[in-house]
Amino acid sequence: MTDRHCAAPDRLHSLPCYRQPLPRESATRHIVVMQSAAACSPIVGTLEQPLVLNGENADFARRLHQVLVNATVGSHLYIMGDEAFIWRIHGEARSAGLENDEIDITRTLAGSRRVYCVHCGLTQAAGPQPLLNCIGCDVGLEVREHFSQRLGAYLGVCSNPDRPYSGVRP
Amino acid sequence: MSVALEVRVSAARMLTPAVREFTLQSCTGPLPGFSPGSHVQVHLPLTEGKVRNAYSLTSDPADNRHYRIAVRLQEASRGGSHYLHRHVQVGDTLQISPPANLFALHSTAGLHILIAGGIGITPFMAYIAALEQSQAPFELHYVYRSGLSDAYVEELQQRLGSRLHTYACRPDLNHILRDRPLGSHVYTCGPQPLLDAVRQQARALGWPPGRVHWETFSAAKPGQPFDLELLRSGRRLRVGGEQSLLEALESAGLQIPNLCRGGVCGQCMTRHVGGKIEHRDSFLSPAEQAEFLMPCVSRGCGPCVSLDL
């Protein structure tokens, strides 16, 4: 779930909050989307007749689209994987009409995250390090503790405005 | 507190034997814009004191030349609707509070399902105008008593065609709410039992609360007279049986923020420090009611109530 459900007062509200999902007893259909078999959370075993999609399968993208298009109100989505995967699926689910409180996100893999460059507007995959060079405009970026749910990405801002293209050493 | 607007009744007509529609034009400048689902409070000078009743705006929100409201005659009420039906004439001026919205459309919904009971059609008239203009998918389920509470039904039949579903008694809500696409939102306005049934059915089908929107139109109901003590000013007031606690405070010159005057919006929440309270709101939790009350609907039921005012 997102940060407004996060009780810890020391966390920034601009950061996503991941946690183990709770079984949604009110939901009439459980849809599990996992990045790989390794990303599976034990919660899946407790759900009643879940529909499980695995990102490793060949027709994953087509099946996911089909499931979301045909889903009805009462469905609950559980996304498991790394940050980049979670927010890509989250974005698809939101555009298909799911609301935030119908989606549980669990980060079960360390993996990659996405960074949005505020200078050229490119969203790119990145590791956990705080500094990187934008692959679009080559500006040395500092990754801020600010996350956009709409973009599914952290904000990347020029780390040295005096020498924006000097490159950063992660 | 916003300043009241002065409006003139430019037209009035009976939509059914029990529902009268008023068209209101500004006496001063242009009318403030409003969003679909908004209501205004109409100030009514009854013999027992000033009463303010909330009515949904039924006119097209894109048209700022006038407002329209439709008023159902409530025989067993304190007289506000009776006054509007029997005493207000075309050409009269009325005081109204500027529009406020406690029942807004969910702008990103992919399908809007509207369920109206009787005079609960009123906010949906503004919804329909806005939804038609934005070409958003919607459908209207309208329950009414033919020849009594069927306001606008002929107009709606012509405008909406197959998007209008009419019922003489409670519709099959399971049928209406089952297997709806993900972007659906449901809105309901009407008598409390209809609202309760819609919310219960939605919950049973796994609809999260954020997809279910509802508005009651309950106004303050009369009760026993009681005395009131205002601790900060040391004043004592008497609340009449036909008067709400909020109206008594306003008559005494106190400005209490308020929007709905029906115990739902939470604006008029006031701390009580003594006396027995009969809570009639649907805003406060039982734990909160131990400390606060909503003076728009709730009353004292003992000899004297003390308020932190």
PDB file of N, CA, C and O in Angstrom, chain A residues 26-28 67-69 71-75 93-94 96-99 101-102, chain B residues 106 108 177 179-185 203-211:
ATOM      1  N   SER A  26     -13.179  -9.162   1.726  1.00  0.00           N
ATOM      2  CA  SER A  26     -14.344  -8.599   1.038  1.00  0.00           C
ATOM      3  C   SER A  26     -14.227  -8.768  -0.472  1.00  0.00           C
ATOM      4  O   SER A  26     -15.229  -8.751  -1.179  1.00  0.00           O
ATOM      5  N   ALA A  27     -12.997  -8.940  -0.984  1.00  0.00           N
ATOM      6  CA  ALA A  27     -12.829  -9.051  -2.432  1.00  0.00           C
ATOM      7  C   ALA A  27     -13.435 -10.350  -2.948  1.00  0.00           C
ATOM      8  O   ALA A  27     -13.401 -11.377  -2.266  1.00  0.00           O
ATOM      9  N   THR A  28     -13.987 -10.293  -4.145  1.00  0.00           N
ATOM     10  CA  THR A  28     -14.612 -11.488  -4.725  1.00  0.00           C
ATOM     11  C   THR A  28     -13.686 -12.178  -5.726  1.00  0.00           C
ATOM     12  O   THR A  28     -13.967 -13.281  -6.161  1.00  0.00           O
ATOM     13  N   VAL A  67      -6.627  -9.946 -18.610  1.00  0.00           N
ATOM     14  CA  VAL A  67      -7.210 -10.097 -17.272  1.00  0.00           C
ATOM     15  C   VAL A  67      -7.718  -8.753 -16.764  1.00  0.00           C
ATOM     16  O   VAL A  67      -8.828  -8.648 -16.225  1.00  0.00           O
ATOM     17  N   LEU A  68      -6.937  -7.693 -16.966  1.00  0.00           N
ATOM     18  CA  LEU A  68      -7.342  -6.374 -16.467  1.00  0.00           C
ATOM     19  C   LEU A  68      -8.560  -5.840 -17.226  1.00  0.00           C
ATOM     20  O   LEU A  68      -9.458  -5.241 -16.638  1.00  0.00           O
ATOM     21  N   VAL A  69      -8.595  -6.059 -18.526  1.00  0.00           N
ATOM     22  CA  VAL A  69      -9.718  -5.563 -19.325  1.00  0.00           C
ATOM     23  C   VAL A  69     -11.021  -6.254 -18.908  1.00  0.00           C
ATOM     24  O   VAL A  69     -12.078  -5.631 -18.855  1.00  0.00           O
ATOM     25  N   ALA A  71     -11.601  -7.737 -15.931  1.00  0.00           N
ATOM     26  CA  ALA A  71     -11.849  -7.774 -14.480  1.00  0.00           C
ATOM     27  C   ALA A  71     -13.048  -6.894 -14.131  1.00  0.00           C
ATOM     28  O   ALA A  71     -13.371  -5.934 -14.839  1.00  0.00           O
ATOM     29  N   THR A  72     -13.708  -7.242 -13.044  1.00  0.00           N
ATOM     30  CA  THR A  72     -14.884  -6.475 -12.611  1.00  0.00           C
ATOM     31  C   THR A  72     -14.638  -5.922 -11.209  1.00  0.00           C
ATOM     32  O   THR A  72     -13.713  -6.341 -10.510  1.00  0.00           O
ATOM     33  N   VAL A  73     -15.493  -4.974 -10.805  1.00  0.00           N
ATOM     34  CA  VAL A  73     -15.386  -4.399  -9.464  1.00  0.00           C
ATOM     35  C   VAL A  73     -15.573  -5.522  -8.436  1.00  0.00           C
ATOM     36  O   VAL A  73     -16.478  -6.344  -8.577  1.00  0.00           O
ATOM     37  N   GLY A  74     -14.702  -5.522  -7.419  1.00  0.00           N
ATOM     38  CA  GLY A  74     -14.667  -6.617  -6.453  1.00  0.00           C
ATOM     39  C   GLY A  74     -13.352  -7.361  -6.561  1.00  0.00           C
ATOM     40  O   GLY A  74     -13.016  -8.169  -5.709  1.00  0.00           O
ATOM     41  N   SER A  75     -12.582  -7.064  -7.640  1.00  0.00           N
ATOM     42  CA  SER A  75     -11.270  -7.691  -7.823  1.00  0.00           C
ATOM     43  C   SER A  75     -10.248  -6.987  -6.947  1.00  0.00           C
ATOM     44  O   SER A  75     -10.316  -5.777  -6.732  1.00  0.00           O
ATOM     45  N   ALA A  93      -2.534  -1.235 -14.008  1.00  0.00           N
ATOM     46  CA  ALA A  93      -3.757  -1.538 -13.256  1.00  0.00           C
ATOM     47  C   ALA A  93      -4.575  -0.276 -13.019  1.00  0.00           C
ATOM     48  O   ALA A  93      -5.804  -0.286 -13.133  1.00  0.00           O
ATOM     49  N   ARG A  94      -3.888   0.843 -12.710  1.00  0.00           N
ATOM     50  CA  ARG A  94      -4.610   2.093 -12.492  1.00  0.00           C
ATOM     51  C   ARG A  94      -5.286   2.558 -13.775  1.00  0.00           C
ATOM     52  O   ARG A  94      -6.419   3.022 -13.756  1.00  0.00           O
ATOM     53  N   ALA A  96      -6.338   0.681 -16.048  1.00  0.00           N
ATOM     54  CA  ALA A  96      -7.460  -0.230 -16.320  1.00  0.00           C
ATOM     55  C   ALA A  96      -8.649   0.075 -15.404  1.00  0.00           C
ATOM     56  O   ALA A  96      -9.733  -0.475 -15.598  1.00  0.00           O
ATOM     57  N   GLY A  97      -8.455   0.959 -14.392  1.00  0.00           N
ATOM     58  CA  GLY A  97      -9.585   1.370 -13.558  1.00  0.00           C
ATOM     59  C   GLY A  97      -9.509   0.927 -12.114  1.00  0.00           C
ATOM     60  O   GLY A  97     -10.391   1.244 -11.320  1.00  0.00           O
ATOM     61  N   LEU A  98      -8.462   0.188 -11.714  1.00  0.00           N
ATOM     62  CA  LEU A  98      -8.346  -0.193 -10.300  1.00  0.00           C
ATOM     63  C   LEU A  98      -7.967   1.036  -9.476  1.00  0.00           C
ATOM     64  O   LEU A  98      -7.194   1.878  -9.917  1.00  0.00           O
ATOM     65  N   GLU A  99      -8.502   1.119  -8.257  1.00  0.00           N
ATOM     66  CA  GLU A  99      -8.168   2.219  -7.358  1.00  0.00           C
ATOM     67  C   GLU A  99      -6.996   1.785  -6.478  1.00  0.00           C
ATOM     68  O   GLU A  99      -6.733   0.592  -6.320  1.00  0.00           O
ATOM     69  N   ASP A 101      -6.672   1.570  -3.335  1.00  0.00           N
ATOM     70  CA  ASP A 101      -6.969   0.664  -2.225  1.00  0.00           C
ATOM     71  C   ASP A 101      -7.436  -0.713  -2.700  1.00  0.00           C
ATOM     72  O   ASP A 101      -7.843  -1.541  -1.905  1.00  0.00           O
ATOM     73  N   GLU A 102      -7.371  -0.952  -4.003  1.00  0.00           N
ATOM     74  CA  GLU A 102      -7.657  -2.291  -4.515  1.00  0.00           C
ATOM     75  C   GLU A 102      -6.366  -2.988  -4.962  1.00  0.00           C
ATOM     76  O   GLU A 102      -6.414  -4.023  -5.608  1.00  0.00           O
TER      77      GLU A 102
ATOM     78  N   HIS B 106     -16.787  11.534  -9.299  1.00  0.00           N
ATOM     79  CA  HIS B 106     -15.415  11.019  -9.293  1.00  0.00           C
ATOM     80  C   HIS B 106     -14.896  11.151 -10.720  1.00  0.00           C
ATOM     81  O   HIS B 106     -15.289  10.407 -11.612  1.00  0.00           O
ATOM     82  N   THR B 108     -12.326  10.506 -12.523  1.00  0.00           N
ATOM     83  CA  THR B 108     -11.620   9.517 -13.336  1.00  0.00           C
ATOM     84  C   THR B 108     -12.418   8.224 -13.545  1.00  0.00           C
ATOM     85  O   THR B 108     -11.897   7.272 -14.114  1.00  0.00           O
ATOM     86  N   LEU B 177     -25.324  -4.011  -9.651  1.00  0.00           N
ATOM     87  CA  LEU B 177     -23.937  -3.816  -9.214  1.00  0.00           C
ATOM     88  C   LEU B 177     -23.006  -4.981  -9.543  1.00  0.00           C
ATOM     89  O   LEU B 177     -21.790  -4.848  -9.435  1.00  0.00           O
ATOM     90  N   ASP B 179     -20.712  -7.673 -11.525  1.00  0.00           N
ATOM     91  CA  ASP B 179     -19.908  -7.806 -12.753  1.00  0.00           C
ATOM     92  C   ASP B 179     -19.776  -6.491 -13.511  1.00  0.00           C
ATOM     93  O   ASP B 179     -19.919  -6.447 -14.732  1.00  0.00           O
ATOM     94  N   ARG B 180     -19.477  -5.422 -12.790  1.00  0.00           N
ATOM     95  CA  ARG B 180     -19.293  -4.126 -13.435  1.00  0.00           C
ATOM     96  C   ARG B 180     -17.811  -3.919 -13.744  1.00  0.00           C
ATOM     97  O   ARG B 180     -16.950  -4.377 -12.984  1.00  0.00           O
ATOM     98  N   PRO B 181     -17.502  -3.229 -14.851  1.00  0.00           N
ATOM     99  CA  PRO B 181     -16.086  -3.044 -15.205  1.00  0.00           C
ATOM    100  C   PRO B 181     -15.328  -2.251 -14.136  1.00  0.00           C
ATOM    101  O   PRO B 181     -15.926  -1.504 -13.348  1.00  0.00           O
ATOM    102  N   LEU B 182     -13.994  -2.409 -14.130  1.00  0.00           N
ATOM    103  CA  LEU B 182     -13.157  -1.878 -13.041  1.00  0.00           C
ATOM    104  C   LEU B 182     -13.315  -0.392 -12.750  1.00  0.00           C
ATOM    105  O   LEU B 182     -13.202   0.022 -11.615  1.00  0.00           O
ATOM    106  N   GLY B 183     -13.559   0.423 -13.765  1.00  0.00           N
ATOM    107  CA  GLY B 183     -13.623   1.868 -13.525  1.00  0.00           C
ATOM    108  C   GLY B 183     -14.953   2.355 -12.975  1.00  0.00           C
ATOM    109  O   GLY B 183     -15.164   3.563 -12.851  1.00  0.00           O
ATOM    110  N   SER B 184     -15.863   1.458 -12.612  1.00  0.00           N
ATOM    111  CA  SER B 184     -17.217   1.877 -12.224  1.00  0.00           C
ATOM    112  C   SER B 184     -17.252   2.551 -10.851  1.00  0.00           C
ATOM    113  O   SER B 184     -16.531   2.155  -9.934  1.00  0.00           O
ATOM    114  N   HIS B 185     -18.101   3.555 -10.741  1.00  0.00           N
ATOM    115  CA  HIS B 185     -18.427   4.168  -9.447  1.00  0.00           C
ATOM    116  C   HIS B 185     -19.940   4.226  -9.340  1.00  0.00           C
ATOM    117  O   HIS B 185     -20.623   4.456 -10.338  1.00  0.00           O
ATOM    118  N   ARG B 203     -20.972  -3.629  -0.752  1.00  0.00           N
ATOM    119  CA  ARG B 203     -19.990  -4.277   0.136  1.00  0.00           C
ATOM    120  C   ARG B 203     -19.990  -5.790  -0.089  1.00  0.00           C
ATOM    121  O   ARG B 203     -18.940  -6.418  -0.178  1.00  0.00           O
ATOM    122  N   ALA B 204     -21.185  -6.361  -0.223  1.00  0.00           N
ATOM    123  CA  ALA B 204     -21.288  -7.810  -0.407  1.00  0.00           C
ATOM    124  C   ALA B 204     -20.621  -8.254  -1.703  1.00  0.00           C
ATOM    125  O   ALA B 204     -20.128  -9.375  -1.799  1.00  0.00           O
ATOM    126  N   LEU B 205     -20.598  -7.393  -2.707  1.00  0.00           N
ATOM    127  CA  LEU B 205     -19.993  -7.752  -3.991  1.00  0.00           C
ATOM    128  C   LEU B 205     -18.525  -7.336  -4.065  1.00  0.00           C
ATOM    129  O   LEU B 205     -17.920  -7.405  -5.134  1.00  0.00           O
ATOM    130  N   GLY B 206     -17.958  -6.884  -2.933  1.00  0.00           N
ATOM    131  CA  GLY B 206     -16.538  -6.563  -2.893  1.00  0.00           C
ATOM    132  C   GLY B 206     -16.188  -5.166  -3.358  1.00  0.00           C
ATOM    133  O   GLY B 206     -15.021  -4.869  -3.596  1.00  0.00           O
ATOM    134  N   TRP B 207     -17.179  -4.285  -3.488  1.00  0.00           N
ATOM    135  CA  TRP B 207     -16.881  -2.895  -3.873  1.00  0.00           C
ATOM    136  C   TRP B 207     -16.174  -2.205  -2.704  1.00  0.00           C
ATOM    137  O   TRP B 207     -16.710  -2.205  -1.590  1.00  0.00           O
ATOM    138  N   PRO B 208     -15.010  -1.590  -2.909  1.00  0.00           N
ATOM    139  CA  PRO B 208     -14.402  -0.834  -1.817  1.00  0.00           C
ATOM    140  C   PRO B 208     -15.193   0.459  -1.564  1.00  0.00           C
ATOM    141  O   PRO B 208     -15.856   0.962  -2.478  1.00  0.00           O
ATOM    142  N   PRO B 209     -15.139   0.996  -0.341  1.00  0.00           N
ATOM    143  CA  PRO B 209     -15.947   2.185  -0.014  1.00  0.00           C
ATOM    144  C   PRO B 209     -15.695   3.367  -0.946  1.00  0.00           C
ATOM    145  O   PRO B 209     -16.604   4.152  -1.211  1.00  0.00           O
ATOM    146  N   GLY B 210     -14.473   3.488  -1.471  1.00  0.00           N
ATOM    147  CA  GLY B 210     -14.150   4.629  -2.333  1.00  0.00           C
ATOM    148  C   GLY B 210     -14.903   4.654  -3.645  1.00  0.00           C
ATOM    149  O   GLY B 210     -14.907   5.666  -4.346  1.00  0.00           O
ATOM    150  N   ARG B 211     -15.554   3.552  -4.015  1.00  0.00           N
ATOM    151  CA  ARG B 211     -16.328   3.507  -5.268  1.00  0.00           C
ATOM    152  C   ARG B 211     -17.809   3.763  -5.028  1.00  0.00           C
ATOM    153  O   ARG B 211     -18.599   3.729  -5.964  1.00  0.00           O
TER     154      ARG B 211
END
